[in-house]
Amino acid sequence: MRKPAFSFRDIGPGLVIAATGLGAGDLIAAAVAGAQYGTAILWAALLGAIMKFVMNEGLTRWQLATGSTLLEGWVQRLPRVVSIYFFIYLLIWSFIVAGALIAGTGLAAHALFPGLSVEVWGVVHSLAALMLVFIGRYALLETLMKFFMGLMFVVVLVCAFLVAPAPSELVAGLFTPAVPEGSILLVFGVIGGVGGSVTLLCYGYWIRERGWTRPQDLRRSRNDLAVAYVLTGLFGMALMIIAAGVRPEVITGPQLALGIASQLETVVGPFGKWCFLVGFWSAVFSSMLGVWQGIPYLFADFIQQYTHQPGAPVAIDTRSPVYRGYLLYLAIPPIVLLQVGKPVWLVITYAVAGAFFMPLLALLLLYMNNRHAWLGGLRNGVATNLVLLASVLVFGILLYGEISNYLS
């Protein structure tokens, strides 16, 4: 009997990557764009989702064709400088992003239940996520992430519906690309911010947990990713619509989310405020769960590549000391950033190295996935190469803007 082209049973790892990628940073980037330029650049969220889909599909295709993760491919087939650079960046990225997630979950929970301080709520969420990952396996993560993705998606769409402008304005913002004066870097920020960055690499480990290891599994992975990035694009556009509809006074930093909630209360009543705050909390806590569970795979995989003999098993044991050690590194040391803030040198290193990561990833997918000797019939097509080239351009401009910002 012929298998159906699409099955809801195949939807899982994509929702995990989507919920992980939709953190406080994505929320703020999209909301700032909506607050400043209304719905004129809705198309940027859509384009960002398309680019991230193509990049994630590319790393999936590499893995299913070669049997190795993209990180393993970097270690085994490219100059050592590539993997060493990524490893150093991973250590810094993990520390700062973990600190931001701890602060973000604390802020979201404090807005809902002000009985505890932001700092205490942040620590509580970090330890809760630590325990959930420590005692559970991938199946638990997928179940939780489906719940959180559904929750945040529904409440954000409800809020967007309550303040949405005329349909003609939405259609124009989506299908008539415009770049308002002074918005170019923000447009590229929305494109680059939608759907995560380093967390893209976690998808390869999550499909392994699902047992998707053969080239024949590519179709189900594409369906999974398509659903995930449709939801990601809609989520980003909904945030822009909400911010455009309420025009918060504060348009920078984490306080932006609270400003939107306050304005929603003024425009549509208490329901709008609490609905948005629940969505904000769901977004940042699900992102924390995904990072706590997924990023230790990358660290453990790197260590395994440099300490095991060629041909050794490549499966990552989530109960190994290396995996759990990095989980502890994510959940506990970054708490110090709640008190001392982020050292300037650490922020600058993180920002510049991070700006290099996305164009580097696009370039490596162009190089590695076009090698017939490595991928055979699963190598890139023309459309994929064009999108990857566009990604190099977009993320390259973001890189230039980031470096210029810190040198000026």
CSV table of C-alpha atoms in Angstrom, one decimal:
chain,number,residue,atom,x,y,z
A,1,MET,CA,0.0,0.0,0.0
A,2,ARG,CA,1.4,3.4,-1.0
A,3,LYS,CA,2.3,5.7,1.8
A,4,PRO,CA,0.5,9.1,1.9
A,5,ALA,CA,2.6,12.1,0.8
A,6,PHE,CA,1.9,13.8,4.1
A,7,SER,CA,1.2,12.5,7.5
A,8,PHE,CA,0.7,14.4,10.8
A,9,ARG,CA,2.6,11.7,12.5
A,10,ASP,CA,5.7,13.0,10.8
A,11,ILE,CA,5.3,16.5,12.4
A,12,GLY,CA,7.5,16.8,15.4
A,13,PRO,CA,11.2,17.8,15.2
A,14,GLY,CA,10.2,20.8,13.1
A,15,LEU,CA,7.9,22.1,15.8
A,16,VAL,CA,10.7,21.6,18.3
A,17,ILE,CA,13.1,23.7,16.1
A,18,ALA,CA,10.4,26.3,15.5
A,19,ALA,CA,9.6,26.7,19.2
A,20,THR,CA,13.3,26.8,20.1
A,21,GLY,CA,14.0,29.5,17.5
A,22,LEU,CA,11.1,31.7,18.5
A,23,GLY,CA,12.6,33.2,21.6
A,24,ALA,CA,12.6,36.7,23.1
A,25,GLY,CA,15.1,38.0,20.5
A,26,ASP,CA,12.8,37.1,17.6
A,27,LEU,CA,9.8,38.5,19.4
A,28,ILE,CA,11.7,41.8,20.0
A,29,ALA,CA,13.1,42.1,16.4
A,30,ALA,CA,9.7,41.6,14.8
A,31,ALA,CA,7.9,43.8,17.4
A,32,VAL,CA,10.4,46.7,16.9
A,33,ALA,CA,9.8,46.5,13.1
A,34,GLY,CA,6.0,46.6,13.6
A,35,ALA,CA,6.2,49.5,16.1
A,36,GLN,CA,8.4,51.6,13.8
A,37,TYR,CA,7.1,50.8,10.3
A,38,GLY,CA,3.7,49.2,10.8
A,39,THR,CA,2.8,46.3,8.4
A,40,ALA,CA,5.0,47.7,5.6
A,41,ILE,CA,7.7,45.0,6.0
A,42,LEU,CA,5.6,41.9,6.8
A,43,TRP,CA,7.3,40.4,3.8
A,44,ALA,CA,10.6,40.3,5.7
A,45,ALA,CA,9.3,37.8,8.2
A,46,LEU,CA,8.1,35.6,5.3
A,47,LEU,CA,11.4,35.8,3.5
A,48,GLY,CA,13.3,35.0,6.7
A,49,ALA,CA,11.2,31.9,7.2
A,50,ILE,CA,11.9,30.8,3.6
A,51,MET,CA,15.6,31.3,4.0
A,52,LYS,CA,15.8,29.3,7.3
A,53,PHE,CA,13.7,26.5,5.7
A,54,VAL,CA,16.2,26.2,2.9
A,55,MET,CA,19.2,26.2,5.2
A,56,ASN,CA,17.6,23.6,7.5
A,57,GLU,CA,16.6,21.5,4.6
A,58,GLY,CA,20.1,21.7,3.3
A,59,LEU,CA,21.7,20.4,6.6
A,60,THR,CA,19.0,17.7,6.7
A,61,ARG,CA,19.8,16.6,3.2
A,62,TRP,CA,23.5,16.5,4.0
A,63,GLN,CA,22.9,14.3,7.1
A,64,LEU,CA,20.5,11.8,5.3
A,65,ALA,CA,22.8,11.5,2.3
A,66,THR,CA,26.1,11.1,4.2
A,67,GLY,CA,25.0,9.6,7.6
A,68,SER,CA,26.9,12.3,9.5
A,69,THR,CA,25.7,15.5,11.0
A,70,LEU,CA,26.8,18.8,9.5
A,71,LEU,CA,29.1,19.4,12.5
A,72,GLU,CA,30.7,16.0,11.9
A,73,GLY,CA,31.1,16.9,8.2
A,74,TRP,CA,32.9,20.1,9.2
A,75,VAL,CA,35.3,18.1,11.4
A,76,GLN,CA,35.9,15.3,9.0
A,77,ARG,CA,36.0,17.0,5.6
A,78,LEU,CA,36.9,20.7,6.1
A,79,PRO,CA,40.0,22.5,7.4
A,80,ARG,CA,40.2,22.3,11.2
A,81,VAL,CA,39.9,26.1,11.6
A,82,VAL,CA,36.2,25.8,10.7
A,83,SER,CA,35.2,23.5,13.5
A,84,ILE,CA,37.6,25.1,16.0
A,85,TYR,CA,36.0,28.5,15.2
A,86,PHE,CA,32.6,27.1,15.7
A,87,PHE,CA,33.5,25.4,19.0
A,88,ILE,CA,34.9,28.7,20.5
A,89,TYR,CA,31.8,30.6,19.3
A,90,LEU,CA,29.5,27.9,20.7
A,91,LEU,CA,31.0,28.3,24.2
A,92,ILE,CA,30.5,32.1,24.1
A,93,TRP,CA,27.1,31.9,22.4
A,94,SER,CA,25.8,29.4,24.9
A,95,PHE,CA,26.7,31.5,27.9
A,96,ILE,CA,25.2,34.7,26.6
A,97,VAL,CA,22.1,33.2,25.1
A,98,ALA,CA,21.5,31.1,28.3
A,99,GLY,CA,21.7,34.3,30.3
A,100,ALA,CA,19.3,36.1,28.0
A,101,LEU,CA,16.8,33.2,28.2
A,102,ILE,CA,17.0,33.1,32.0
A,103,ALA,CA,16.4,36.8,32.2
A,104,GLY,CA,13.6,36.6,29.5
A,105,THR,CA,11.7,33.8,31.3
A,106,GLY,CA,12.1,35.7,34.6
A,107,LEU,CA,10.7,38.8,33.0
A,108,ALA,CA,7.7,36.9,31.4
A,109,ALA,CA,6.9,35.0,34.6
A,110,HIS,CA,7.2,38.2,36.8
A,111,ALA,CA,4.7,40.0,34.5
A,112,LEU,CA,2.2,37.2,35.0
A,113,PHE,CA,2.9,36.5,38.7
A,114,PRO,CA,4.7,39.5,40.3
A,115,GLY,CA,5.0,37.8,43.7
A,116,LEU,CA,8.6,36.8,42.9
A,117,SER,CA,11.3,38.9,41.4
A,118,VAL,CA,12.6,38.6,37.8
A,119,GLU,CA,15.8,37.1,39.1
A,120,VAL,CA,14.1,34.5,41.2
A,121,TRP,CA,11.7,33.5,38.4
A,122,GLY,CA,14.6,33.2,36.0
A,123,VAL,CA,16.5,30.8,38.3
A,124,VAL,CA,13.3,28.8,38.9
A,125,HIS,CA,12.7,28.4,35.1
A,126,SER,CA,16.4,27.5,34.4
A,127,LEU,CA,16.4,24.8,37.1
A,128,ALA,CA,12.9,23.5,35.9
A,129,ALA,CA,14.2,23.2,32.4
A,130,LEU,CA,17.4,21.5,33.7
A,131,MET,CA,15.3,18.9,35.5
A,132,LEU,CA,13.0,18.3,32.6
A,133,VAL,CA,15.9,17.6,30.2
A,134,PHE,CA,17.9,15.7,32.9
A,135,ILE,CA,15.1,13.2,33.7
A,136,GLY,CA,13.4,13.1,30.3
A,137,ARG,CA,14.4,12.1,26.8
A,138,TYR,CA,13.6,13.5,23.4
A,139,ALA,CA,10.0,12.2,23.4
A,140,LEU,CA,9.1,14.3,26.4
A,141,LEU,CA,10.7,17.4,24.8
A,142,GLU,CA,8.6,16.9,21.6
A,143,THR,CA,5.4,16.6,23.6
A,144,LEU,CA,6.1,19.7,25.6
A,145,MET,CA,7.2,21.7,22.6
A,146,LYS,CA,4.0,20.8,20.7
A,147,PHE,CA,2.0,22.1,23.6
A,148,PHE,CA,4.0,25.3,23.9
A,149,MET,CA,4.0,25.9,20.1
A,150,GLY,CA,0.2,25.5,20.0
A,151,LEU,CA,-0.3,27.7,23.0
A,152,MET,CA,1.9,30.6,21.8
A,153,PHE,CA,0.6,30.4,18.2
A,154,VAL,CA,-3.0,30.5,19.2
A,155,VAL,CA,-2.7,33.4,21.7
A,156,VAL,CA,-0.5,35.5,19.4
A,157,LEU,CA,-2.8,35.0,16.5
A,158,VAL,CA,-5.8,36.0,18.7
A,159,CYS,CA,-4.0,39.2,19.7
A,160,ALA,CA,-3.1,40.0,16.1
A,161,PHE,CA,-6.7,39.4,15.0
A,162,LEU,CA,-7.9,41.8,17.7
A,163,VAL,CA,-5.8,44.8,16.5
A,164,ALA,CA,-5.3,43.9,12.8
A,165,PRO,CA,-5.8,46.6,10.2
A,166,ALA,CA,-7.8,46.3,7.0
A,167,PRO,CA,-7.0,43.1,5.0
A,168,SER,CA,-5.8,45.2,2.0
A,169,GLU,CA,-3.0,46.7,4.2
A,170,LEU,CA,-1.9,43.2,5.3
A,171,VAL,CA,-1.8,42.0,1.7
A,172,ALA,CA,0.2,45.1,0.6
A,173,GLY,CA,2.7,44.5,3.4
A,174,LEU,CA,3.1,40.9,2.5
A,175,PHE,CA,3.1,40.9,-1.3
A,176,THR,CA,4.4,44.4,-2.1
A,177,PRO,CA,7.9,44.5,-0.7
A,178,ALA,CA,8.8,47.9,0.6
A,179,VAL,CA,11.8,49.3,2.4
A,180,PRO,CA,10.8,52.5,4.3
A,181,GLU,CA,13.5,55.1,4.7
A,182,GLY,CA,16.0,54.2,7.4
A,183,SER,CA,14.7,50.6,7.8
A,184,ILE,CA,17.2,48.6,5.9
A,185,LEU,CA,19.2,47.2,8.8
A,186,LEU,CA,16.0,46.5,10.7
A,187,VAL,CA,14.6,44.7,7.7
A,188,PHE,CA,17.6,42.5,7.5
A,189,GLY,CA,17.4,42.0,11.3
A,190,VAL,CA,13.9,40.6,10.9
A,191,ILE,CA,14.9,38.3,8.1
A,192,GLY,CA,17.9,37.0,10.1
A,193,GLY,CA,16.1,36.9,13.4
A,194,VAL,CA,13.2,34.7,12.4
A,195,GLY,CA,13.7,31.0,13.2
A,196,GLY,CA,17.0,30.9,15.2
A,197,SER,CA,20.6,30.6,14.2
A,198,VAL,CA,22.9,28.0,15.9
A,199,THR,CA,19.8,26.1,17.0
A,200,LEU,CA,19.3,25.1,13.4
A,201,LEU,CA,22.0,22.6,13.8
A,202,CYS,CA,20.0,20.8,16.6
A,203,TYR,CA,17.5,19.6,14.1
A,204,GLY,CA,19.9,16.9,12.8
A,205,TYR,CA,20.1,15.3,16.3
A,206,TRP,CA,16.3,15.5,16.8
A,207,ILE,CA,15.5,13.7,13.6
A,208,ARG,CA,18.0,11.0,14.6
A,209,GLU,CA,16.0,10.6,17.8
A,210,ARG,CA,13.0,10.1,15.5
A,211,GLY,CA,14.8,7.4,13.6
A,212,TRP,CA,15.0,9.4,10.3
A,213,THR,CA,18.4,8.3,9.1
A,214,ARG,CA,17.9,7.3,5.4
A,215,PRO,CA,17.7,9.3,2.2
A,216,GLN,CA,14.1,8.0,1.9
A,217,ASP,CA,13.2,10.0,5.0
A,218,LEU,CA,13.9,13.3,3.3
A,219,ARG,CA,10.3,13.8,2.2
A,220,ARG,CA,8.9,13.5,5.7
A,221,SER,CA,11.6,15.8,7.0
A,222,ARG,CA,10.7,18.4,4.3
A,223,ASN,CA,7.0,18.2,5.3
A,224,ASP,CA,8.0,18.6,8.9
A,225,LEU,CA,10.1,21.6,8.2
A,226,ALA,CA,7.5,23.2,5.9
A,227,VAL,CA,4.9,23.1,8.7
A,228,ALA,CA,7.4,24.5,11.1
A,229,TYR,CA,8.5,27.4,9.0
A,230,VAL,CA,5.0,28.3,7.9
A,231,LEU,CA,4.1,28.6,11.6
A,232,THR,CA,7.4,30.6,12.2
A,233,GLY,CA,6.6,33.0,9.4
A,234,LEU,CA,3.0,33.5,10.6
A,235,PHE,CA,4.2,34.0,14.2
A,236,GLY,CA,6.7,36.7,13.1
A,237,MET,CA,4.1,38.5,11.0
A,238,ALA,CA,1.5,38.3,13.9
A,239,LEU,CA,4.0,40.0,16.2
A,240,MET,CA,4.6,42.8,13.7
A,241,ILE,CA,0.8,43.3,13.3
A,242,ILE,CA,0.3,43.4,17.1
A,243,ALA,CA,3.1,46.0,17.6
A,244,ALA,CA,1.8,48.0,14.6
A,245,GLY,CA,-1.7,48.0,16.1
A,246,VAL,CA,-0.8,49.2,19.6
A,247,ARG,CA,2.3,51.2,18.9
A,248,PRO,CA,4.1,50.7,22.3
A,249,GLU,CA,6.0,53.6,23.7
A,250,VAL,CA,9.1,51.5,24.6
A,251,ILE,CA,10.5,50.0,21.3
A,252,THR,CA,13.8,48.5,22.5
A,253,GLY,CA,14.9,45.7,24.8
A,254,PRO,CA,12.9,43.1,26.7
A,255,GLN,CA,10.6,45.7,28.2
A,256,LEU,CA,9.1,46.1,24.7
A,257,ALA,CA,7.0,42.9,25.4
A,258,LEU,CA,5.6,44.5,28.6
A,259,GLY,CA,4.9,47.7,26.7
A,260,ILE,CA,2.9,45.8,24.1
A,261,ALA,CA,0.9,44.0,26.7
A,262,SER,CA,0.1,47.3,28.5
A,263,GLN,CA,-1.0,48.9,25.2
A,264,LEU,CA,-3.1,45.8,24.4
A,265,GLU,CA,-4.9,46.3,27.7
A,266,THR,CA,-5.7,49.8,26.7
A,267,VAL,CA,-6.9,48.9,23.2
A,268,VAL,CA,-8.8,45.7,23.7
A,269,GLY,CA,-9.0,45.2,27.5
A,270,PRO,CA,-7.4,42.9,30.1
A,271,PHE,CA,-8.0,39.8,27.9
A,272,GLY,CA,-5.6,41.1,25.3
A,273,LYS,CA,-2.9,41.9,27.9
A,274,TRP,CA,-3.0,38.5,29.6
A,275,CYS,CA,-3.3,36.7,26.3
A,276,PHE,CA,-0.1,38.3,25.0
A,277,LEU,CA,1.8,37.8,28.3
A,278,VAL,CA,1.0,34.0,28.2
A,279,GLY,CA,2.2,33.9,24.6
A,280,PHE,CA,5.4,35.8,25.6
A,281,TRP,CA,6.1,33.4,28.5
A,282,SER,CA,5.4,30.3,26.3
A,283,ALA,CA,7.8,31.6,23.6
A,284,VAL,CA,10.8,32.2,25.9
A,285,PHE,CA,10.3,29.1,28.1
A,286,SER,CA,10.0,26.8,25.1
A,287,SER,CA,13.1,28.4,23.6
A,288,MET,CA,14.9,27.7,26.9
A,289,LEU,CA,13.8,24.1,26.9
A,290,GLY,CA,14.9,23.6,23.3
A,291,VAL,CA,18.3,25.2,23.9
A,292,TRP,CA,18.9,23.3,27.2
A,293,GLN,CA,18.1,20.0,25.4
A,294,GLY,CA,19.6,20.6,21.9
A,295,ILE,CA,22.8,22.6,22.4
A,296,PRO,CA,24.5,19.9,24.5
A,297,TYR,CA,24.3,17.6,21.5
A,298,LEU,CA,26.6,20.0,19.6
A,299,PHE,CA,29.1,20.1,22.4
A,300,ALA,CA,29.1,16.3,22.9
A,301,ASP,CA,29.3,15.7,19.2
A,302,PHE,CA,32.3,17.9,18.8
A,303,ILE,CA,34.1,16.3,21.8
A,304,GLN,CA,33.3,12.9,20.4
A,305,GLN,CA,34.7,13.7,17.0
A,306,TYR,CA,38.0,14.7,18.5
A,307,THR,CA,38.3,12.0,21.1
A,308,HIS,CA,36.9,8.9,19.4
A,309,GLN,CA,38.6,6.8,16.7
A,310,PRO,CA,37.3,7.1,13.1
A,311,GLY,CA,34.4,4.7,12.6
A,312,ALA,CA,33.2,4.9,16.3
A,313,PRO,CA,29.5,5.1,16.9
A,314,VAL,CA,28.1,8.6,16.2
A,315,ALA,CA,25.0,8.5,18.4
A,316,ILE,CA,25.0,11.0,21.2
A,317,ASP,CA,24.1,9.6,24.7
A,318,THR,CA,22.0,12.2,26.5
A,319,ARG,CA,22.9,10.6,29.8
A,320,SER,CA,26.7,10.9,29.2
A,321,PRO,CA,28.8,13.1,31.5
A,322,VAL,CA,29.8,15.3,28.5
A,323,TYR,CA,26.2,16.0,27.5
A,324,ARG,CA,25.0,16.5,31.0
A,325,GLY,CA,28.0,18.6,31.9
A,326,TYR,CA,27.2,21.0,29.1
A,327,LEU,CA,23.6,21.0,30.2
A,328,LEU,CA,24.7,22.2,33.6
A,329,TYR,CA,26.9,24.8,32.0
A,330,LEU,CA,23.9,26.3,30.3
A,331,ALA,CA,21.6,26.2,33.3
A,332,ILE,CA,23.7,27.4,36.1
A,333,PRO,CA,26.8,29.6,35.4
A,334,PRO,CA,24.9,32.2,33.2
A,335,ILE,CA,22.7,33.0,36.2
A,336,VAL,CA,25.6,35.3,37.2
A,337,LEU,CA,24.6,37.6,34.3
A,338,LEU,CA,21.4,38.5,36.1
A,339,GLN,CA,23.5,40.3,38.7
A,340,VAL,CA,26.6,41.6,36.9
A,341,GLY,CA,25.2,42.2,33.5
A,342,LYS,CA,27.1,41.2,30.3
A,343,PRO,CA,30.7,42.3,30.2
A,344,VAL,CA,31.3,44.6,27.2
A,345,TRP,CA,34.1,42.4,25.8
A,346,LEU,CA,31.9,39.3,25.9
A,347,VAL,CA,29.0,41.1,24.2
A,348,ILE,CA,31.2,42.4,21.4
A,349,THR,CA,32.9,39.0,20.8
A,350,TYR,CA,29.5,37.3,20.8
A,351,ALA,CA,27.9,39.8,18.4
A,352,VAL,CA,30.8,39.8,15.9
A,353,ALA,CA,31.3,36.0,16.0
A,354,GLY,CA,27.6,35.5,15.8
A,355,ALA,CA,27.2,37.8,12.8
A,356,PHE,CA,29.9,35.7,11.0
A,357,PHE,CA,28.0,32.4,11.8
A,358,MET,CA,25.0,32.7,9.5
A,359,PRO,CA,26.8,33.8,6.3
A,360,LEU,CA,29.4,31.1,7.0
A,361,LEU,CA,26.7,28.5,7.4
A,362,ALA,CA,25.1,29.5,4.1
A,363,LEU,CA,28.5,29.4,2.3
A,364,LEU,CA,29.4,26.0,3.8
A,365,LEU,CA,26.0,24.6,2.6
A,366,LEU,CA,26.8,26.0,-0.9
A,367,TYR,CA,30.2,24.3,-0.9
A,368,MET,CA,29.4,21.0,0.8
A,369,ASN,CA,26.0,20.3,-0.7
A,370,ASN,CA,27.1,20.9,-4.3
A,371,ARG,CA,29.7,18.2,-4.1
A,372,HIS,CA,28.4,15.3,-6.2
A,373,ALA,CA,31.0,13.0,-4.7
A,374,TRP,CA,29.6,13.7,-1.2
A,375,LEU,CA,25.8,14.0,-1.8
A,376,GLY,CA,25.2,12.3,-5.2
A,377,GLY,CA,21.7,12.9,-6.4
A,378,LEU,CA,20.7,14.8,-3.2
A,379,ARG,CA,23.0,17.8,-4.0
A,380,ASN,CA,21.6,21.3,-4.2
A,381,GLY,CA,19.3,22.3,-7.0
A,382,VAL,CA,19.3,25.7,-8.8
A,383,ALA,CA,16.6,27.2,-6.6
A,384,THR,CA,18.3,26.1,-3.4
A,385,ASN,CA,21.6,27.6,-4.5
A,386,LEU,CA,19.9,30.9,-5.4
A,387,VAL,CA,18.3,31.2,-2.0
A,388,LEU,CA,21.6,30.3,-0.3
A,389,LEU,CA,23.3,33.0,-2.3
A,390,ALA,CA,20.7,35.5,-1.2
A,391,SER,CA,21.2,34.3,2.4
A,392,VAL,CA,24.9,35.0,2.1
A,393,LEU,CA,24.1,38.6,0.9
A,394,VAL,CA,21.5,39.3,3.6
A,395,PHE,CA,23.6,37.9,6.5
A,396,GLY,CA,26.7,39.5,5.0
A,397,ILE,CA,25.0,42.9,5.2
A,398,LEU,CA,24.0,42.1,8.8
A,399,LEU,CA,27.6,41.2,9.5
A,400,TYR,CA,28.8,44.5,8.1
A,401,GLY,CA,26.2,46.4,10.1
A,402,GLU,CA,27.2,44.6,13.3
A,403,ILE,CA,30.9,45.2,12.9
A,404,SER,CA,30.3,48.9,12.0
A,405,ASN,CA,28.1,49.3,15.1
A,406,TYR,CA,30.9,48.2,17.4
A,407,LEU,CA,33.7,50.1,15.6
A,408,SER,CA,31.8,53.4,15.4
